[in-house]
């Protein structure tokens, strides 16, 4: 494994200043993915009263006073790069916190807070490695990725993190993280030799695990988006209508209205049905992007939802359906008031 290198703040900001808006947003999504994965894998808060609800990353934090978009803040008023949203299991109270205030505001044990901080620092090291490679002239391996796709390397494997990161970075020409590049190269080599093995039971289980994780991430995003709506003045009744319209929109043109209500249920389904449930969930997320795209109400949250859809190669198409029009109307009325 390549040695991770830490950039100084000045070095990091210098490289970031060379990136396009799309590249910065893609890198922000990569960072968010990695942090969410840490929370889901390591179960940091399992022995506390707090439940992890979601994470918002400000891609423009490094611009400081030249920041032209939406700023993120801790409940104490401090401006944040990463805003973690927690909810109390006992009271339902919701907090928006920076990583350094977990212990102070949520009374999370110092040991747990330190573990979370270490995980976040590790993710930042990954990002610094990508920035360093970009600064050295490395870009996305388009030919290698296209070769793997042409040879069917990602067929039935679209839920893998490698595919999602490639989709994300391919569009904006960012170099892959070294481990992802090595995995893509090994896959290309295997396919070139004619190795096209059918999915094993273990591989199917891993793909369903990835799908369940994606489903859970989307659910977290939906909770955050609805929370942002309520912050903008959308009342409970209107919020309920938007939520119902989103579900109806996600089920359009489907023969079955079967829906899972928990990510754990994904693992009990066949791979085909698990993919169907993820497709429905992606369409539900697309609904929120559609109803808020003209107003820009969701700010960073909307951009991150869009990036998530890009990573899954999901294209949001404009819609004149009643549900979308009603959602925009309800949101617009709340903003006016």
PDB file of N, CA and C in Angstrom, residues 216-275:
ATOM      1  N   UNK A 216     -28.977   2.538   2.583  1.00  0.00           N
ATOM      2  CA  UNK A 216     -28.917   3.225   3.881  1.00  0.00           C
ATOM      3  C   UNK A 216     -28.377   4.651   3.720  1.00  0.00           C
ATOM      4  N   UNK A 217     -27.381   4.829   2.856  1.00  0.00           N
ATOM      5  CA  UNK A 217     -26.848   6.173   2.627  1.00  0.00           C
ATOM      6  C   UNK A 217     -27.903   7.090   2.014  1.00  0.00           C
ATOM      7  N   UNK A 218     -28.693   6.542   1.075  1.00  0.00           N
ATOM      8  CA  UNK A 218     -29.756   7.344   0.467  1.00  0.00           C
ATOM      9  C   UNK A 218     -30.790   7.720   1.515  1.00  0.00           C
ATOM     10  N   UNK A 219     -31.151   6.777   2.364  1.00  0.00           N
ATOM     11  CA  UNK A 219     -32.131   7.063   3.420  1.00  0.00           C
ATOM     12  C   UNK A 219     -31.616   8.167   4.328  1.00  0.00           C
ATOM     13  N   UNK A 220     -30.337   8.142   4.648  1.00  0.00           N
ATOM     14  CA  UNK A 220     -29.736   9.210   5.451  1.00  0.00           C
ATOM     15  C   UNK A 220     -29.849  10.548   4.732  1.00  0.00           C
ATOM     16  N   UNK A 221     -29.575  10.543   3.430  1.00  0.00           N
ATOM     17  CA  UNK A 221     -29.671  11.775   2.657  1.00  0.00           C
ATOM     18  C   UNK A 221     -31.104  12.301   2.633  1.00  0.00           C
ATOM     19  N   UNK A 222     -32.074  11.412   2.499  1.00  0.00           N
ATOM     20  CA  UNK A 222     -33.473  11.828   2.464  1.00  0.00           C
ATOM     21  C   UNK A 222     -33.886  12.466   3.788  1.00  0.00           C
ATOM     22  N   UNK A 223     -33.402  11.900   4.890  1.00  0.00           N
ATOM     23  CA  UNK A 223     -33.702  12.466   6.208  1.00  0.00           C
ATOM     24  C   UNK A 223     -33.126  13.879   6.320  1.00  0.00           C
ATOM     25  N   UNK A 224     -31.883  14.033   5.853  1.00  0.00           N
ATOM     26  CA  UNK A 224     -31.233  15.345   5.895  1.00  0.00           C
ATOM     27  C   UNK A 224     -31.976  16.336   5.006  1.00  0.00           C
ATOM     28  N   UNK A 225     -32.392  15.904   3.808  1.00  0.00           N
ATOM     29  CA  UNK A 225     -33.097  16.791   2.882  1.00  0.00           C
ATOM     30  C   UNK A 225     -34.425  17.260   3.480  1.00  0.00           C
ATOM     31  N   UNK A 226     -35.154  16.330   4.105  1.00  0.00           N
ATOM     32  CA  UNK A 226     -36.428  16.722   4.731  1.00  0.00           C
ATOM     33  C   UNK A 226     -36.180  17.661   5.908  1.00  0.00           C
ATOM     34  N   UNK A 227     -35.087  17.432   6.616  1.00  0.00           N
ATOM     35  CA  UNK A 227     -34.717  18.315   7.719  1.00  0.00           C
ATOM     36  C   UNK A 227     -34.426  19.719   7.189  1.00  0.00           C
ATOM     37  N   UNK A 228     -33.755  19.789   6.046  1.00  0.00           N
ATOM     38  CA  UNK A 228     -33.466  21.086   5.423  1.00  0.00           C
ATOM     39  C   UNK A 228     -34.751  21.767   4.971  1.00  0.00           C
ATOM     40  N   UNK A 229     -35.702  20.987   4.452  1.00  0.00           N
ATOM     41  CA  UNK A 229     -36.998  21.549   4.068  1.00  0.00           C
ATOM     42  C   UNK A 229     -37.685  22.183   5.266  1.00  0.00           C
ATOM     43  N   UNK A 230     -37.692  21.458   6.393  1.00  0.00           N
ATOM     44  CA  UNK A 230     -38.363  21.971   7.587  1.00  0.00           C
ATOM     45  C   UNK A 230     -37.679  23.242   8.085  1.00  0.00           C
ATOM     46  N   UNK A 231     -36.339  23.305   7.932  1.00  0.00           N
ATOM     47  CA  UNK A 231     -35.607  24.514   8.325  1.00  0.00           C
ATOM     48  C   UNK A 231     -36.017  25.709   7.476  1.00  0.00           C
ATOM     49  N   UNK A 232     -36.419  25.444   6.216  1.00  0.00           N
ATOM     50  CA  UNK A 232     -36.837  26.509   5.305  1.00  0.00           C
ATOM     51  C   UNK A 232     -38.294  26.877   5.462  1.00  0.00           C
ATOM     52  N   UNK A 233     -38.984  26.245   6.424  1.00  0.00           N
ATOM     53  CA  UNK A 233     -40.361  26.635   6.714  1.00  0.00           C
ATOM     54  C   UNK A 233     -41.436  25.714   6.186  1.00  0.00           C
ATOM     55  N   UNK A 234     -41.069  24.564   5.610  1.00  0.00           N
ATOM     56  CA  UNK A 234     -42.076  23.615   5.141  1.00  0.00           C
ATOM     57  C   UNK A 234     -42.729  22.971   6.364  1.00  0.00           C
ATOM     58  N   UNK A 235     -44.060  23.117   6.500  1.00  0.00           N
ATOM     59  CA  UNK A 235     -44.736  22.572   7.679  1.00  0.00           C
ATOM     60  C   UNK A 235     -44.881  21.056   7.594  1.00  0.00           C
ATOM     61  N   UNK A 236     -45.333  20.453   8.681  1.00  0.00           N
ATOM     62  CA  UNK A 236     -45.393  19.002   8.776  1.00  0.00           C
ATOM     63  C   UNK A 236     -46.323  18.385   7.737  1.00  0.00           C
ATOM     64  N   UNK A 237     -47.467  19.019   7.507  1.00  0.00           N
ATOM     65  CA  UNK A 237     -48.426  18.494   6.539  1.00  0.00           C
ATOM     66  C   UNK A 237     -47.853  18.525   5.119  1.00  0.00           C
ATOM     67  N   UNK A 238     -47.225  19.648   4.760  1.00  0.00           N
ATOM     68  CA  UNK A 238     -46.626  19.771   3.430  1.00  0.00           C
ATOM     69  C   UNK A 238     -45.461  18.799   3.275  1.00  0.00           C
ATOM     70  N   UNK A 239     -44.704  18.623   4.351  1.00  0.00           N
ATOM     71  CA  UNK A 239     -43.571  17.702   4.325  1.00  0.00           C
ATOM     72  C   UNK A 239     -44.053  16.274   4.082  1.00  0.00           C
ATOM     73  N   UNK A 240     -45.195  15.935   4.703  1.00  0.00           N
ATOM     74  CA  UNK A 240     -45.781  14.599   4.521  1.00  0.00           C
ATOM     75  C   UNK A 240     -46.210  14.407   3.060  1.00  0.00           C
ATOM     76  N   UNK A 241     -46.793  15.444   2.460  1.00  0.00           N
ATOM     77  CA  UNK A 241     -47.220  15.367   1.060  1.00  0.00           C
ATOM     78  C   UNK A 241     -46.009  15.171   0.147  1.00  0.00           C
ATOM     79  N   UNK A 242     -44.935  15.908   0.413  1.00  0.00           N
ATOM     80  CA  UNK A 242     -43.722  15.776  -0.393  1.00  0.00           C
ATOM     81  C   UNK A 242     -43.149  14.369  -0.265  1.00  0.00           C
ATOM     82  N   UNK A 243     -43.140  13.855   0.953  1.00  0.00           N
ATOM     83  CA  UNK A 243     -42.611  12.513   1.186  1.00  0.00           C
ATOM     84  C   UNK A 243     -43.430  11.466   0.441  1.00  0.00           C
ATOM     85  N   UNK A 244     -44.773  11.592   0.478  1.00  0.00           N
ATOM     86  CA  UNK A 244     -45.644  10.639  -0.221  1.00  0.00           C
ATOM     87  C   UNK A 244     -45.474  10.760  -1.730  1.00  0.00           C
ATOM     88  N   UNK A 245     -45.364  11.987  -2.221  1.00  0.00           N
ATOM     89  CA  UNK A 245     -45.159  12.190  -3.653  1.00  0.00           C
ATOM     90  C   UNK A 245     -43.839  11.584  -4.120  1.00  0.00           C
ATOM     91  N   UNK A 246     -42.814  11.670  -3.267  1.00  0.00           N
ATOM     92  CA  UNK A 246     -41.506  11.107  -3.606  1.00  0.00           C
ATOM     93  C   UNK A 246     -41.594   9.593  -3.766  1.00  0.00           C
ATOM     94  N   UNK A 247     -42.310   8.948  -2.859  1.00  0.00           N
ATOM     95  CA  UNK A 247     -42.482   7.493  -2.930  1.00  0.00           C
ATOM     96  C   UNK A 247     -43.272   7.115  -4.185  1.00  0.00           C
ATOM     97  N   UNK A 248     -44.364   7.836  -4.444  1.00  0.00           N
ATOM     98  CA  UNK A 248     -45.171   7.558  -5.639  1.00  0.00           C
ATOM     99  C   UNK A 248     -44.361   7.761  -6.915  1.00  0.00           C
ATOM    100  N   UNK A 249     -43.546   8.815  -6.929  1.00  0.00           N
ATOM    101  CA  UNK A 249     -42.703   9.090  -8.090  1.00  0.00           C
ATOM    102  C   UNK A 249     -41.700   7.949  -8.302  1.00  0.00           C
ATOM    103  N   UNK A 250     -41.151   7.440  -7.215  1.00  0.00           N
ATOM    104  CA  UNK A 250     -40.149   6.372  -7.316  1.00  0.00           C
ATOM    105  C   UNK A 250     -40.746   5.072  -7.834  1.00  0.00           C
ATOM    106  N   UNK A 251     -42.068   4.898  -7.668  1.00  0.00           N
ATOM    107  CA  UNK A 251     -42.726   3.648  -8.073  1.00  0.00           C
ATOM    108  C   UNK A 251     -43.421   3.749  -9.429  1.00  0.00           C
ATOM    109  N   UNK A 252     -43.316   4.889 -10.080  1.00  0.00           N
ATOM    110  CA  UNK A 252     -43.962   5.057 -11.383  1.00  0.00           C
ATOM    111  C   UNK A 252     -43.451   4.026 -12.386  1.00  0.00           C
ATOM    112  N   UNK A 253     -44.392   3.498 -13.168  1.00  0.00           N
ATOM    113  CA  UNK A 253     -44.103   2.522 -14.221  1.00  0.00           C
ATOM    114  C   UNK A 253     -43.533   1.220 -13.688  1.00  0.00           C
ATOM    115  N   UNK A 254     -43.803   0.913 -12.426  1.00  0.00           N
ATOM    116  CA  UNK A 254     -43.377  -0.374 -11.868  1.00  0.00           C
ATOM    117  C   UNK A 254     -44.602  -1.240 -11.609  1.00  0.00           C
ATOM    118  N   UNK A 255     -44.475  -2.526 -11.909  1.00  0.00           N
ATOM    119  CA  UNK A 255     -45.601  -3.438 -11.770  1.00  0.00           C
ATOM    120  C   UNK A 255     -45.916  -3.723 -10.299  1.00  0.00           C
ATOM    121  N   UNK A 256     -44.889  -3.717  -9.478  1.00  0.00           N
ATOM    122  CA  UNK A 256     -45.074  -4.016  -8.059  1.00  0.00           C
ATOM    123  C   UNK A 256     -44.788  -2.777  -7.214  1.00  0.00           C
ATOM    124  N   UNK A 257     -45.539  -2.621  -6.143  1.00  0.00           N
ATOM    125  CA  UNK A 257     -45.313  -1.514  -5.218  1.00  0.00           C
ATOM    126  C   UNK A 257     -44.608  -2.005  -3.944  1.00  0.00           C
ATOM    127  N   UNK A 258     -43.906  -3.117  -4.078  1.00  0.00           N
ATOM    128  CA  UNK A 258     -43.169  -3.676  -2.945  1.00  0.00           C
ATOM    129  C   UNK A 258     -41.998  -2.772  -2.584  1.00  0.00           C
ATOM    130  N   UNK A 259     -41.902  -2.409  -1.310  1.00  0.00           N
ATOM    131  CA  UNK A 259     -40.818  -1.564  -0.810  1.00  0.00           C
ATOM    132  C   UNK A 259     -40.259  -2.140   0.475  1.00  0.00           C
ATOM    133  N   UNK A 260     -38.949  -2.105   0.622  1.00  0.00           N
ATOM    134  CA  UNK A 260     -38.346  -2.454   1.910  1.00  0.00           C
ATOM    135  C   UNK A 260     -38.321  -1.192   2.758  1.00  0.00           C
ATOM    136  N   UNK A 261     -38.404  -1.362   4.059  1.00  0.00           N
ATOM    137  CA  UNK A 261     -38.434  -0.223   4.974  1.00  0.00           C
ATOM    138  C   UNK A 261     -37.157  -0.073   5.789  1.00  0.00           C
ATOM    139  N   UNK A 262     -36.246  -1.038   5.627  1.00  0.00           N
ATOM    140  CA  UNK A 262     -35.009  -1.023   6.400  1.00  0.00           C
ATOM    141  C   UNK A 262     -33.898  -1.644   5.557  1.00  0.00           C
ATOM    142  N   UNK A 263     -32.717  -1.071   5.642  1.00  0.00           N
ATOM    143  CA  UNK A 263     -31.597  -1.562   4.835  1.00  0.00           C
ATOM    144  C   UNK A 263     -31.268  -3.023   5.102  1.00  0.00           C
ATOM    145  N   UNK A 264     -31.557  -3.507   6.305  1.00  0.00           N
ATOM    146  CA  UNK A 264     -31.250  -4.898   6.645  1.00  0.00           C
ATOM    147  C   UNK A 264     -32.079  -5.889   5.836  1.00  0.00           C
ATOM    148  N   UNK A 265     -33.248  -5.446   5.368  1.00  0.00           N
ATOM    149  CA  UNK A 265     -34.107  -6.320   4.580  1.00  0.00           C
ATOM    150  C   UNK A 265     -33.512  -6.642   3.222  1.00  0.00           C
ATOM    151  N   UNK A 266     -32.608  -5.800   2.743  1.00  0.00           N
ATOM    152  CA  UNK A 266     -31.982  -5.997   1.436  1.00  0.00           C
ATOM    153  C   UNK A 266     -31.263  -7.345   1.377  1.00  0.00           C
ATOM    154  N   UNK A 267     -30.609  -7.702   2.466  1.00  0.00           N
ATOM    155  CA  UNK A 267     -29.817  -8.940   2.489  1.00  0.00           C
ATOM    156  C   UNK A 267     -30.668 -10.193   2.378  1.00  0.00           C
ATOM    157  N   UNK A 268     -31.991 -10.069   2.613  1.00  0.00           N
ATOM    158  CA  UNK A 268     -32.892 -11.222   2.536  1.00  0.00           C
ATOM    159  C   UNK A 268     -33.458 -11.408   1.130  1.00  0.00           C
ATOM    160  N   UNK A 269     -33.177 -10.477   0.226  1.00  0.00           N
ATOM    161  CA  UNK A 269     -33.727 -10.521  -1.122  1.00  0.00           C
ATOM    162  C   UNK A 269     -32.758 -11.194  -2.094  1.00  0.00           C
ATOM    163  N   UNK A 270     -33.264 -11.556  -3.270  1.00  0.00           N
ATOM    164  CA  UNK A 270     -32.368 -12.000  -4.334  1.00  0.00           C
ATOM    165  C   UNK A 270     -31.605 -10.786  -4.846  1.00  0.00           C
ATOM    166  N   UNK A 271     -30.525 -11.021  -5.574  1.00  0.00           N
ATOM    167  CA  UNK A 271     -29.717  -9.920  -6.078  1.00  0.00           C
ATOM    168  C   UNK A 271     -30.534  -9.038  -7.020  1.00  0.00           C
ATOM    169  N   UNK A 272     -31.361  -9.638  -7.847  1.00  0.00           N
ATOM    170  CA  UNK A 272     -32.193  -8.875  -8.785  1.00  0.00           C
ATOM    171  C   UNK A 272     -33.169  -7.971  -8.047  1.00  0.00           C
ATOM    172  N   UNK A 273     -33.837  -8.501  -7.023  1.00  0.00           N
ATOM    173  CA  UNK A 273     -34.797  -7.704  -6.257  1.00  0.00           C
ATOM    174  C   UNK A 273     -34.091  -6.637  -5.430  1.00  0.00           C
ATOM    175  N   UNK A 274     -32.882  -6.939  -4.975  1.00  0.00           N
ATOM    176  CA  UNK A 274     -32.106  -5.946  -4.223  1.00  0.00           C
ATOM    177  C   UNK A 274     -31.761  -4.769  -5.139  1.00  0.00           C
ATOM    178  N   UNK A 275     -31.365  -5.063  -6.373  1.00  0.00           N
ATOM    179  CA  UNK A 275     -31.074  -3.997  -7.341  1.00  0.00           C
ATOM    180  C   UNK A 275     -32.322  -3.162  -7.610  1.00  0.00           C
TER     181      UNK A 275
END
